[in-house]
Short mmCIF file of C-alpha atoms in Angstrom, two decimals:
data_model
loop_
_atom_site.label_atom_id
_atom_site.label_comp_id
_atom_site.label_asym_id
_atom_site.label_seq_id
_atom_site.Cartn_x
_atom_site.Cartn_y
_atom_site.Cartn_z
CA MET G 1 10.80 -8.36 -4.39
CA ILE G 2 10.98 -5.48 -2.02
CA GLU G 3 13.91 -5.45 0.35
CA ASN G 4 13.90 -2.37 2.54
CA THR G 5 16.51 -1.11 4.88
CA GLU G 6 14.83 2.14 5.64
CA THR G 7 13.47 2.39 9.19
CA TYR G 8 10.64 4.84 8.22
CA ILE G 9 9.02 5.43 4.86
CA GLU G 10 6.84 8.48 4.85
CA TRP G 11 4.59 9.96 2.17
CA LYS G 12 1.88 12.61 2.90
CA ASP G 13 -0.24 11.10 5.66
CA ILE G 14 1.35 7.70 5.76
CA THR G 15 4.20 6.56 7.86
CA ILE G 16 5.52 3.01 7.58
CA ASP G 17 7.70 1.86 10.41
CA ASN G 18 9.80 -1.07 9.03
CA LYS G 19 11.38 -1.77 12.52
CA SER G 20 8.02 -2.36 14.32
CA ARG G 21 6.20 -3.44 11.13
CA ARG G 22 3.46 -0.90 11.92
CA THR G 23 1.68 1.60 9.65
CA TYR G 24 0.19 4.85 10.56
CA CYS G 25 -2.07 7.32 8.86
CA CYS G 26 -2.45 10.71 10.37
CA ASN G 27 -0.52 9.34 13.37
CA LYS G 28 -3.12 6.67 13.92
CA GLU G 29 -2.15 3.09 13.53
CA ILE G 30 -3.91 1.09 10.98
CA SER G 31 -3.81 -2.73 11.07
CA VAL G 32 -3.06 -4.71 7.90
CA SER G 33 -1.83 -8.22 7.10
CA PRO G 34 1.87 -8.75 6.28
CA LYS G 35 1.21 -8.87 2.46
CA ALA G 36 -0.99 -5.89 2.50
CA TYR G 37 1.77 -4.08 4.42
CA LYS G 38 4.23 -5.04 1.67
CA ILE G 39 1.76 -3.87 -1.09
CA LEU G 40 1.28 -0.50 0.70
CA GLU G 41 5.03 -0.11 1.08
CA PHE G 42 5.46 -0.67 -2.54
CA LEU G 43 2.76 1.62 -3.68
CA ILE G 44 3.93 4.42 -1.27
CA LYS G 45 7.40 4.27 -2.90
CA HIS G 46 5.85 4.85 -6.27
CA PRO G 47 2.94 7.23 -5.63
CA ASP G 48 0.58 8.23 -8.48
CA VAL G 49 2.11 5.46 -10.67
CA VAL G 50 -0.30 2.76 -11.90
CA PHE G 51 1.07 -0.81 -11.61
CA SER G 52 -0.29 -3.94 -13.23
CA ARG G 53 -1.42 -6.76 -10.94
CA GLU G 54 1.65 -8.77 -12.34
CA GLY G 55 3.97 -5.85 -11.55
CA ILE G 56 2.69 -5.76 -7.97
CA ILE G 57 3.04 -9.50 -7.61
CA ASP G 58 6.58 -9.49 -8.94
CA SER G 59 7.66 -6.73 -6.59
CA VAL G 60 5.90 -8.01 -3.58
CA TRP G 61 6.11 -11.87 -3.84
CA GLY G 62 9.03 -12.14 -6.39
CA ASN G 63 8.84 -13.03 -10.02
CA ASN G 64 9.21 -16.79 -9.56
CA ILE G 65 5.86 -17.32 -7.89
CA GLN G 66 2.46 -18.14 -9.30
CA ILE G 67 -0.48 -16.62 -7.62
CA GLY G 68 -3.84 -15.49 -9.03
CA HIS G 69 -4.61 -11.86 -9.70
CA ARG G 70 -7.46 -12.07 -7.35
CA ALA G 71 -5.04 -12.27 -4.46
CA ILE G 72 -3.92 -8.67 -5.18
CA ASP G 73 -7.55 -7.66 -5.22
CA VAL G 74 -8.24 -9.22 -1.87
CA HIS G 75 -5.23 -7.39 -0.35
CA ILE G 76 -6.24 -4.11 -1.90
CA CYS G 77 -9.73 -4.36 -0.46
CA GLU G 78 -8.14 -4.91 2.89
CA LEU G 79 -5.93 -1.85 2.50
CA ARG G 80 -8.92 0.27 1.35
CA LYS G 81 -10.93 -0.70 4.40
CA ALA G 82 -7.92 0.04 6.72
CA LEU G 83 -7.49 3.42 5.21
CA LYS G 84 -11.08 4.30 5.26
CA SER G 85 -11.57 3.16 8.80
CA ASN G 86 -9.06 5.84 9.79
CA GLY G 87 -11.45 8.42 8.63
CA LEU G 88 -8.95 11.27 8.27
CA CYS G 89 -6.48 9.54 5.99
CA GLY G 90 -6.16 11.26 2.63
CA MET G 91 -4.81 8.21 0.84
CA ARG G 92 -6.85 6.51 -1.76
CA ILE G 93 -6.12 3.33 -3.74
CA ARG G 94 -7.29 3.89 -7.24
CA SER G 95 -8.26 1.14 -9.57
CA ALA G 96 -7.12 1.25 -13.22
CA ARG G 97 -9.84 -0.92 -14.68
CA SER G 98 -8.67 -4.32 -16.01
CA PHE G 99 -5.09 -3.34 -15.32
CA GLY G 100 -4.08 -2.63 -11.72
CA TYR G 101 -3.71 -0.02 -8.97
CA SER G 102 -2.10 3.17 -7.84
CA ILE G 103 -2.11 5.17 -4.59
CA GLU G 104 -3.05 8.76 -4.63
CA TYR G 105 -3.32 11.54 -2.25
CA ARG G 106 -6.44 13.53 -1.49
CA ASN G 107 -6.54 16.52 0.89
CA SER G 108 -6.94 15.24 4.47
CA GLU G 109 -7.62 16.75 7.84
CA CYS G 110 -4.91 15.28 9.99
CA LEU G 111 -5.17 16.41 13.53
#
């Protein structure tokens, strides 16, 4: 399970503020649920690495919990919508078909 003592985590256009539990893309706040926040935090710490659904579950929920793979898909969908709603954000959550997800950076136009 992710335990983070860093106040800020930054990668490209994304800033995660662990003190306020807020997430920003191109300095614009994006709103996500607590679990989606933890998934984004995990993926940002490992950019361009594809993780299985099981790997994400173990890292975010802990390895002694039983949840369905579809729970990850629901949270990923939420993250995609939040990132897309920003309009300028260069982050993309990529699917590795029948396996899992990764986060990638595309060129953006942060203002």
